[in-house]
Short mmCIF file of C-alpha atoms in Angstrom, two decimals:
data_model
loop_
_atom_site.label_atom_id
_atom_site.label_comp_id
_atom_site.label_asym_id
_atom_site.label_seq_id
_atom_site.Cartn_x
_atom_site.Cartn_y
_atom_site.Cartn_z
CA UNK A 20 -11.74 -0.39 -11.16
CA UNK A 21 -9.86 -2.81 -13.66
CA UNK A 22 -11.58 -3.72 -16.70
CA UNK A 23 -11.33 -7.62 -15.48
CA UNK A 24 -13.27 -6.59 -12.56
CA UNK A 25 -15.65 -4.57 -14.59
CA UNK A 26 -16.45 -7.59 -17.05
CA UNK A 27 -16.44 -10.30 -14.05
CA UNK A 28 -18.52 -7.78 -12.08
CA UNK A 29 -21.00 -7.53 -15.23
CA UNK A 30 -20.99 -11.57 -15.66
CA UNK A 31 -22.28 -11.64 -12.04
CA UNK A 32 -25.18 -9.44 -12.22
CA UNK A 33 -26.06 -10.70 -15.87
CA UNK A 34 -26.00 -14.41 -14.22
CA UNK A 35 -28.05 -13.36 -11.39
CA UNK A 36 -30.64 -11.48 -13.12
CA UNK A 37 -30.37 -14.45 -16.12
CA UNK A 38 -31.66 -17.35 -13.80
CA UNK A 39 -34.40 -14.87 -12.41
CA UNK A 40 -35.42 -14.76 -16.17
CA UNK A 41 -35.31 -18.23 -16.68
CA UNK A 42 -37.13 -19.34 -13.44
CA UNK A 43 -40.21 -16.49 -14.70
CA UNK A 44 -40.43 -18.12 -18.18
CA UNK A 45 -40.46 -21.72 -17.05
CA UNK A 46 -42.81 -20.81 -14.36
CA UNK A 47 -45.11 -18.93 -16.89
CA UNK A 48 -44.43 -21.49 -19.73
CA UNK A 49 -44.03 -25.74 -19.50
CA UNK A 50 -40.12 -26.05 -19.54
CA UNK A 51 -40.74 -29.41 -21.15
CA UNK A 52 -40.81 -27.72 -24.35
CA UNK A 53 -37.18 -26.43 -24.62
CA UNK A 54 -34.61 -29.22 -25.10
CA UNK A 55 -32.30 -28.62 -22.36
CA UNK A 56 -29.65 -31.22 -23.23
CA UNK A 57 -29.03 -28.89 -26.07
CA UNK A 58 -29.59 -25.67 -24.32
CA UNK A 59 -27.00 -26.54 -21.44
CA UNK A 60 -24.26 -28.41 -24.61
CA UNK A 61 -20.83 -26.45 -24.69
CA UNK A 62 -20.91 -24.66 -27.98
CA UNK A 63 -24.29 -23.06 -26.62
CA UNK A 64 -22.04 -21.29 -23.50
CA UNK A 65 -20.71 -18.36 -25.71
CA UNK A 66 -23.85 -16.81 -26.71
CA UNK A 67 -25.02 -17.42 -23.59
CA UNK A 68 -22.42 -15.77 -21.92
CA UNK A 69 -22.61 -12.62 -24.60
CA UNK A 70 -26.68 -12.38 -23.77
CA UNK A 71 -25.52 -12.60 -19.64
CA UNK A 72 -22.73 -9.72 -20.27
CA UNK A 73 -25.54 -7.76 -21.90
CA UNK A 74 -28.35 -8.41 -19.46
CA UNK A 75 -25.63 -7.48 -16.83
CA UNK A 76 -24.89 -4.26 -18.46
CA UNK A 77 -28.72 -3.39 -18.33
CA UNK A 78 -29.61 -4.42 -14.85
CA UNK A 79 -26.54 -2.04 -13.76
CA UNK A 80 -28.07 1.19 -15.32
CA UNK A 81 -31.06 0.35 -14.79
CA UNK A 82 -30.00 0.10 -11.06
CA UNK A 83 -27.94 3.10 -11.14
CA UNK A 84 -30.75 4.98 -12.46
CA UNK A 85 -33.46 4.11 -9.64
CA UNK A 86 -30.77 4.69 -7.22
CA UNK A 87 -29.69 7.68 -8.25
CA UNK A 88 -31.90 10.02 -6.13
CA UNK A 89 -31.06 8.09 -2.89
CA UNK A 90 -27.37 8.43 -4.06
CA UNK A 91 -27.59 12.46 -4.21
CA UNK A 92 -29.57 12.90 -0.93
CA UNK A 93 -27.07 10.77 1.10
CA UNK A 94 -24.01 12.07 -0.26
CA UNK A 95 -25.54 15.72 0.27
CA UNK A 96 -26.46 14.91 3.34
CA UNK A 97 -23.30 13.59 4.66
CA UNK A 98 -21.03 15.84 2.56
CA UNK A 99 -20.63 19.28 1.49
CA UNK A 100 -19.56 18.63 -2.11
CA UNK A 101 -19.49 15.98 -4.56
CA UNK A 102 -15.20 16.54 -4.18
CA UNK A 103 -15.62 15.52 -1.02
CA UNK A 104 -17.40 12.44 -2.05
#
């Protein structure tokens, strides 16, 4: 896998799992508190983008890590060795 794909494949998961975050706190918190006209502004995108990369990164090991078991037991039980794999 390229590294493009790697990063774009990150940005996707991080955006995902970044509106799922959003959508919890304004559901457990009023979202009339947060100023979203300056929130959502341009110059607000990069750090936003940095914190989505990051959150991406974390919800793919974290996945990786409660798949992992399921991973082993289906590749055992469909090959003989992980070379085969």
């Amino acid at each position: 896998m390229s590294t493009t794909n790697l990063f774009v494949e990150l940005v996707v998961i991080g955006t995902g799992a970044a509106i799922w975050l959003i959508l919890a706190i304004f559901s457990v918190f009023n979202y009339t508190w947060i100023p979203l006209d300056k929130v959502m502004s341009f110059p607000s995108l990069i750090p936003a983008l940095s914190i989505i990369y990051v959150l991406g990164i974390v919800v793919d090991r974290f996945s990786d890590w409660i798949f992992e078991p399921l991973t082993k037991y289906l590749c055992s039980k469909y090959f003989e060795n992980s070379m085969d794999y």
